Every structure is written in C-alpha cells, then in structure tokens.
Coordinates of C-alpha atoms in Angstrom, one line a residue:
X1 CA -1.6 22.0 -15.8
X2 CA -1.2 18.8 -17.5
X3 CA -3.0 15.6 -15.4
X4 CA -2.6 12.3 -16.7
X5 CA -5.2 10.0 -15.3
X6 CA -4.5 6.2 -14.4
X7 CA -7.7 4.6 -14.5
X8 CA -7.9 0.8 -12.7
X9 CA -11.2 0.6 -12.0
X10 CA -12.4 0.2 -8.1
X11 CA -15.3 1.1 -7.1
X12 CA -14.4 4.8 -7.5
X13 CA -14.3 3.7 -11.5
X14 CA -17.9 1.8 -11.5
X15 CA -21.5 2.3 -11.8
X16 CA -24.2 0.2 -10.2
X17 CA -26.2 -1.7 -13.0
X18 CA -29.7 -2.1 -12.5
X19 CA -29.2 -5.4 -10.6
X20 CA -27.5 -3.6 -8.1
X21 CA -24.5 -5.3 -8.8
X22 CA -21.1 -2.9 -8.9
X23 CA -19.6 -2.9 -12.4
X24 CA -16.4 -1.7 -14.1
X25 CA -17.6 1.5 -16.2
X26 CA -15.8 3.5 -19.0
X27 CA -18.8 6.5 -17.6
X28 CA -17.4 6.5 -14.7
X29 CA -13.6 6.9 -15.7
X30 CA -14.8 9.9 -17.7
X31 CA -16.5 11.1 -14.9
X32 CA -13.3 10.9 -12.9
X33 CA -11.1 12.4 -16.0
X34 CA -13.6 15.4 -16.0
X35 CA -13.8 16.1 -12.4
X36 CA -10.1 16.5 -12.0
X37 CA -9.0 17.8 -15.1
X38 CA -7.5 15.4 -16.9
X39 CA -5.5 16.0 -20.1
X40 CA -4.9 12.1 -21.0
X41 CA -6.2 8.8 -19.9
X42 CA -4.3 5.9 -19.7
X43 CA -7.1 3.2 -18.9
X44 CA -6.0 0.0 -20.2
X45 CA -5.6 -1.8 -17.1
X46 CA -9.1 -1.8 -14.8
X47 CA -9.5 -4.0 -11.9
X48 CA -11.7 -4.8 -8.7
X49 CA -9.1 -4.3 -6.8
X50 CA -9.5 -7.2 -4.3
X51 CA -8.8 -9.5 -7.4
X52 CA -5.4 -7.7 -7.6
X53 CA -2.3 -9.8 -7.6
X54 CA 1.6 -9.3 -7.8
X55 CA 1.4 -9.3 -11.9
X56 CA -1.3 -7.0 -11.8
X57 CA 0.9 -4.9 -9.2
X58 CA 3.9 -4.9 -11.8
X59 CA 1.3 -4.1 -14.6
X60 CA 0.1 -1.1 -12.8
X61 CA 3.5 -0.3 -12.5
X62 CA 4.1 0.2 -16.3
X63 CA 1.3 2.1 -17.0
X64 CA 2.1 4.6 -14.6
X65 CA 5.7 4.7 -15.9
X66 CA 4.4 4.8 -19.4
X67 CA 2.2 8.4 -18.5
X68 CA 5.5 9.5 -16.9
X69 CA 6.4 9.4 -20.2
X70 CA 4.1 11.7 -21.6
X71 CA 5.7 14.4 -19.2
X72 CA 2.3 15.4 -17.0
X73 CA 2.5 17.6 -14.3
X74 CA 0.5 15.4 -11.9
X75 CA -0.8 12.3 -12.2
X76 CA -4.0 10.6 -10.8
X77 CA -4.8 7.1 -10.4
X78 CA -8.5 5.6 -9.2
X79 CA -8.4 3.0 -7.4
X80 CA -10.7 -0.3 -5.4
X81 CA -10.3 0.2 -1.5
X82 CA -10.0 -3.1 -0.6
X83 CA -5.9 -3.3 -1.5
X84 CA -5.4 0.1 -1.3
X85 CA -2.7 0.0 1.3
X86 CA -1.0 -2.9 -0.5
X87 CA -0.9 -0.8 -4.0
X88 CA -0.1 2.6 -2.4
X89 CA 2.8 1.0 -0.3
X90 CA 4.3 -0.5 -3.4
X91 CA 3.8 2.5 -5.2
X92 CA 5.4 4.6 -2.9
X93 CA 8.6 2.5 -3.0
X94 CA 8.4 2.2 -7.3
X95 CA 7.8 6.0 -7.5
X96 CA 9.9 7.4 -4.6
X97 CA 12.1 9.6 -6.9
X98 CA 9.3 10.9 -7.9
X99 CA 9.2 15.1 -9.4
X100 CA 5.7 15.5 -9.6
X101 CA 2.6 14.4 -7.3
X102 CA 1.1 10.9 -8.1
X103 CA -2.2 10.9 -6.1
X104 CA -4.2 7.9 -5.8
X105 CA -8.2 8.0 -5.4
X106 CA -10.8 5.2 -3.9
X107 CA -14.5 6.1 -3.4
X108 CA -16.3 4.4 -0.7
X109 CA -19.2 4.5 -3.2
X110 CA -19.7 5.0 -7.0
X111 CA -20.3 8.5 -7.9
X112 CA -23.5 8.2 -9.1
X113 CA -24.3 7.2 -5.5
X114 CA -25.9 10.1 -3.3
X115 CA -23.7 9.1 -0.2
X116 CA -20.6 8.5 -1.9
X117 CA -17.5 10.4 -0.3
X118 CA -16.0 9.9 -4.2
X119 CA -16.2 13.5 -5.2
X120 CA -14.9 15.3 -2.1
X121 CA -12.0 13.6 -2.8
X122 CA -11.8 14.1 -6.3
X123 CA -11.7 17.8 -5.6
X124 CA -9.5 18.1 -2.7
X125 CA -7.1 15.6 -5.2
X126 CA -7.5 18.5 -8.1
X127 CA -6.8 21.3 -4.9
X128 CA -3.5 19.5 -3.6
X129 CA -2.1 18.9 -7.3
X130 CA -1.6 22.7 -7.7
X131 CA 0.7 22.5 -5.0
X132 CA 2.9 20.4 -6.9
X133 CA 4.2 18.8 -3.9
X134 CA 6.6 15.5 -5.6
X135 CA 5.8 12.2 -3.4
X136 CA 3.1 9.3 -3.9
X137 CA -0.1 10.4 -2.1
X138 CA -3.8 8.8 -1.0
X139 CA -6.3 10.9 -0.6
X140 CA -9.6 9.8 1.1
X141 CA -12.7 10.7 3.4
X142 CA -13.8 9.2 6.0
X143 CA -17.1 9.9 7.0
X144 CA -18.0 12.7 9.1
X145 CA -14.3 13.6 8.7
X146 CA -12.3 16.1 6.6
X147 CA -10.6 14.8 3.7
X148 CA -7.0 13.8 4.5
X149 CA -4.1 13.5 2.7
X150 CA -2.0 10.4 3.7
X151 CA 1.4 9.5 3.0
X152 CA 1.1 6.3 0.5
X153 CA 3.3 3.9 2.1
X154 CA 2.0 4.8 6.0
X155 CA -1.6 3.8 4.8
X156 CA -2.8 1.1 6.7
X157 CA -5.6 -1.0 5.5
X158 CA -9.4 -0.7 5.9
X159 CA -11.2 -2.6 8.8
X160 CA -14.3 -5.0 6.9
X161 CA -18.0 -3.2 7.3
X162 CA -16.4 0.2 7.6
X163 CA -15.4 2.6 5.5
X164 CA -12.4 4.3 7.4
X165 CA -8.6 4.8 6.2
X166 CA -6.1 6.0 8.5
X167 CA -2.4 6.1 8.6
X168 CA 0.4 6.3 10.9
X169 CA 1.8 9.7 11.7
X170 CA 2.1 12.8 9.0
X171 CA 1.8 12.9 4.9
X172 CA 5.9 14.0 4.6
X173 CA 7.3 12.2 1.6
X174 CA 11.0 11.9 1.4
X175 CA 13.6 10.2 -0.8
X176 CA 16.4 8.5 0.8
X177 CA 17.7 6.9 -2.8
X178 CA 17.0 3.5 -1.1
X179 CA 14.9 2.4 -3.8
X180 CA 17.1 3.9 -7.0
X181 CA 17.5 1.8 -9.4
X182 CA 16.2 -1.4 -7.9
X183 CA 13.6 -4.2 -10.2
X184 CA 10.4 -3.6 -8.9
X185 CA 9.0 -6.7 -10.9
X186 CA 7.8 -8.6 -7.3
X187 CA 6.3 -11.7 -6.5
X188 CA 4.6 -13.3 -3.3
X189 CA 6.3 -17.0 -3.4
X190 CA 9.0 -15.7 -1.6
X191 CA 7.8 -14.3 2.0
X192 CA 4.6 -14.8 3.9
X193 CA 2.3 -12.6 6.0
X194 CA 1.1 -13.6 9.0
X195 CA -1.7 -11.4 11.0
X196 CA -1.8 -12.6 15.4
X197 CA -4.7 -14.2 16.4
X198 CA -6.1 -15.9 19.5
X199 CA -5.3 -19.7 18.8
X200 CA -2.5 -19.0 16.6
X201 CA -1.0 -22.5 15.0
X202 CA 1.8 -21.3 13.1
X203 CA 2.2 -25.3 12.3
X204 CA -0.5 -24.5 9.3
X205 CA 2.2 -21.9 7.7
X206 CA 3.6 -24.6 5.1
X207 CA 7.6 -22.2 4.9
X208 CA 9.1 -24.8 2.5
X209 CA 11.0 -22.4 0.2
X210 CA 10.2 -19.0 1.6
X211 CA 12.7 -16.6 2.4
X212 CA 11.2 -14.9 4.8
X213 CA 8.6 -14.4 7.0
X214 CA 6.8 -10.6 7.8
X215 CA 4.6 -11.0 10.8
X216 CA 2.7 -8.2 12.6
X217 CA 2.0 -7.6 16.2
X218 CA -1.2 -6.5 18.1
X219 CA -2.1 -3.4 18.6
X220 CA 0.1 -2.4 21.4
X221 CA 3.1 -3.7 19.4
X222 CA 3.1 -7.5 21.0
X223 CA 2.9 -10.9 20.3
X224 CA 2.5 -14.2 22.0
X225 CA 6.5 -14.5 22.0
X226 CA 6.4 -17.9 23.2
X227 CA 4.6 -19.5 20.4
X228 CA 6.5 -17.3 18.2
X229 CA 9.8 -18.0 19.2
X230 CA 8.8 -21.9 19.2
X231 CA 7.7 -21.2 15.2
X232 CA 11.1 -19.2 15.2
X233 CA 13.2 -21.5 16.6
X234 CA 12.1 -24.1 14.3
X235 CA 12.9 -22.3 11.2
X236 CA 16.5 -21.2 12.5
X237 CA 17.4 -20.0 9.0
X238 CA 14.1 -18.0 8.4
X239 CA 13.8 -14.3 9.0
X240 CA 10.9 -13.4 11.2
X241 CA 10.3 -9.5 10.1
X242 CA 8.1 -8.6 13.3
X243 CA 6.2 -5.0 13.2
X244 CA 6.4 -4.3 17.5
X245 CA 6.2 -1.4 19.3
X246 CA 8.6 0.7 21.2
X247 CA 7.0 0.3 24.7
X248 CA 9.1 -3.0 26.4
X249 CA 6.1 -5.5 27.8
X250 CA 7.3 -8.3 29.6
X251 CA 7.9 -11.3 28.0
X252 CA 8.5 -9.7 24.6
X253 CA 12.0 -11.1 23.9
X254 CA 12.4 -12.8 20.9
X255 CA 14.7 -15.5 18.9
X256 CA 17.5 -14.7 17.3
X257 CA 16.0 -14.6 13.7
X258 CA 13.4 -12.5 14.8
X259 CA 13.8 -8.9 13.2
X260 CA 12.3 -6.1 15.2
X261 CA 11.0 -3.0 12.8
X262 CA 9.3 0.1 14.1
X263 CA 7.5 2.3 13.2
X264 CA 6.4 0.9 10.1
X265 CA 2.8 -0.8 8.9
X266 CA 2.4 -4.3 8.0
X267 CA 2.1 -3.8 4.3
X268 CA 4.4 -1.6 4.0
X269 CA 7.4 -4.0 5.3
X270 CA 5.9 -6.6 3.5
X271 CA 6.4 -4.9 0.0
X272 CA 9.3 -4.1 1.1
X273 CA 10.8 -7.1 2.2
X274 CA 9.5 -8.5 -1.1
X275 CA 11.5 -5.5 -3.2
X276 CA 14.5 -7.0 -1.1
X277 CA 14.7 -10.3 -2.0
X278 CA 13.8 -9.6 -5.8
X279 CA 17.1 -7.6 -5.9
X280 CA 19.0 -10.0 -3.6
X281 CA 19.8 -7.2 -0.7
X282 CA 22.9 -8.6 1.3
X283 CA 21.7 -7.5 4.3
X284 CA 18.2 -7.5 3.9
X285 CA 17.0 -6.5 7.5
X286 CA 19.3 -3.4 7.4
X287 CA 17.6 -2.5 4.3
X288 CA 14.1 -3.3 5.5
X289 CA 15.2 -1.0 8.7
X290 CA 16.2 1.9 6.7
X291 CA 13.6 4.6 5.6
X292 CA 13.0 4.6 1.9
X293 CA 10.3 7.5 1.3
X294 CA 9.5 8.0 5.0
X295 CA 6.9 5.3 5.7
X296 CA 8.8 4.5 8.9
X297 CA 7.9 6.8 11.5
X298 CA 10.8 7.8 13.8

C-alpha cells in the first residue's frame, strides 16, 4: 500500500528540546513516516499550527494536491491541534471528491513524551487506511477514551486546558459535487466570526467591507436575538450566517438578513461561507445550506 505522508509540523511533528520548549523536528516527521508506513514524504511546509493563516491554508492545499499526484493509495497529514477543526473543515470541502482516504493526525503530546496519545492514533490511522474508505478524516484520542474516527468537516474545536476533540454526529463522508470545480484559494477579509458572549457589543465588529457575517449560537442553539437583531438591523445589507438549533425558544426570531443553518459547526460554515464568496455563489445562503461532504447533520 502506497502512503504519502504530508508533514506540517504540530505538535504531533516536534520534540521537546532540553529547554522544554516544543520545537518543529525532522526526527519526529520520520518517526511519524515510519509508524504509519509511509512510502513518500512531502514535508516542505511545517507549521505550529496556531500560527496558521489563510495563505498557509491555500499552501497546504498544494502540497496535498501535489502527493495526489504521485498516485498514493492513502495519504496522511500531521498536524498542530490548536486549528485543527479550521484545517480539517477546509480540507474536507478542497478534497471532497476525493478516491482515496486523506487522514489527518494531531498528538496531544510529542511522541517522545510517555503520556502522549500520538501513537494510538498513528496506528489506528495505519488500521483505517486498509479500509480504503474515500473521504477526509481526523483521527484522535481523547483520554481515557477509544480512538475515534471523525468526519473532517463535523470536527469541532478543542476547549483551552483540555485535550478533548469531539464532533457532531457520525464519520459518513459523502460527495454531493457542491464543491466541483470551485477556487479554493480563500481569504478572511471578506466575512467575520463572531463567538456569543455575556456583554456582547457587537459595536466593536468594525463590518466596513465585509460580505458577510458567520456568527454562532450557545450551546442550546440561541442567541441574545435582541442585541443581534439590533447589530442586524443596522447592517440591512449584511448576511448574518447564524449556527441555531432546531428546538424553538422564545424570543429566538430573527431579522430578515439573519440566515438560520443547522446542523452544522461554526468552522465549518465559516470556511464555507468563505469558499462562497471567493467563487461569487449567487445565492450564497442556499449554497451554505446545502450539504457538501456531509458536515451538516440532518
């Protein structure tokens, strides 16, 4: 079986030096290369991947189109967890006609640590690659807990001090041919993202030339509509992409520019809604509604 491996560094991709500072290592991309069989390297592009920006996105993007090239059977890419969900979303959406499995790694630790949760994944990666199941894949462990494969673009992110990644229903990956032959060269001056928060003053959100807004709710899938809908109602001509829930709360009815999506994770709809307005979708908030690879959950 031929594995090409896409190495960007993370922490899955360093070593501690004897500062105890956490380093970029060309060890530890061997290490990874040799733990899950890989026939090539492509390692030209290594990152701590909360340094990660959109050109470092589209970056990442060619190298894993150029070890398409080299016809693999699988490919492998180790990766930081701190943008994880960001990268995996995008990828997911870049690679969704994909024929082979592209599986993306993060360690909690480097693997020279004793408590890192890196090589468990490592193998249960090399395990799943036989099945040659086609879709863009995370795998990770969290601890205490069996190693799981998610679905790349229903990952949601991290919470800070812990080291636990979950994502929103099953690991299904499906096509829809939403994303054929679309420019995948993004950028962030477009669209903001706003995260709720108790004291919310949406007058800091400078929206002078943005094109959209993605905005996600609390946990049961609200928002304080009234301060919303004042922010909304402002900005008349500015889509409001609002993640909600299906339950109906009172007092959860919304301005006119104010697009409700289910079912889907922040990230997710905000790559997404970025890969819209690079390609200039008409009617962007059918688009955003529409399932690409399966990241919305029906």
């Amino acid at each position: 079986m031929k594995i090409a491996l896409v190495a960007t560094g993370g922490t899955i991709g360093s070593r501690v030096d004897s500062d105890g500072v956490i380093r970029l290592s060309d060890a530890a991309t061997d290490q990874i290369a040799n733990a899950v069989g890989a026939t090539r390297v492509f390692d030209s592009f290594k990152i701590h991947s909360e340094k990660m920006e959109f050109a470092d996105l589209n970056e990442f993007r060619r190298i894993i189109e150029a070890a398409q090239k080299s016809e693999p059977d699988a490919i492998v890419v180790s990766h930081g967890t701190d943008t994880l969900a960001f990268s995996s979303a995008y990828l997911a959406y870049a690679f969704s006609s994909t024929r082979i499995p592209i599986v993306i790694c993060a360690a909690d630790a480097p693997l020279t640590e004793h408590d890192s949760n890196g090589f468990d994944i490592l193998q249960s990666t090399k395990t799943f690659l036989r099945t040659g199941k086609p879709g863009v894949y995370v795998v990770y462990k969290n601890p205490e807990m069996p190693t799981r494969i998610h679905h790349a673009a229903r990952l949601m992110p991290a919470h800070l001090h812990e080291h636990y990644y979950f994502s929103i229903g099953d690991s299904v990956f499906h096509d829809s041919g939403l994303m054929r032959d679309l420019n995948f060269d993004i950028d962030g001056r477009k669209a903001i993202s706003i995260t709720p928060y108790v004291g919310l003053d949406y007058s800091a959100f400078n929206v002078d030339g943005m094109s959209a807004v993605v905005h996600s709710a609390y946990h049961s899938g609200t928002v304080n509509a009234a301060a919303l809908n004042a922010f909304a109602e402002a900005h008349p001509e500015l889509p409001i992409y609002l993640t909600v829930g299906k339950r109906k709360y009172a007092g959860q009815d919304f301005a006119e520019n104010i697009v409700p999506c289910y079912g889907i994770t922040q990230n997710s709809l905000y790559i997404k809604v970025l890969i819209g307005l690079k390609n200039n979708i008409k009617d962007l908030p059918a688009f955003v509604r529409k399932n690409a690879v399966g990241e919305i959950v029906e």
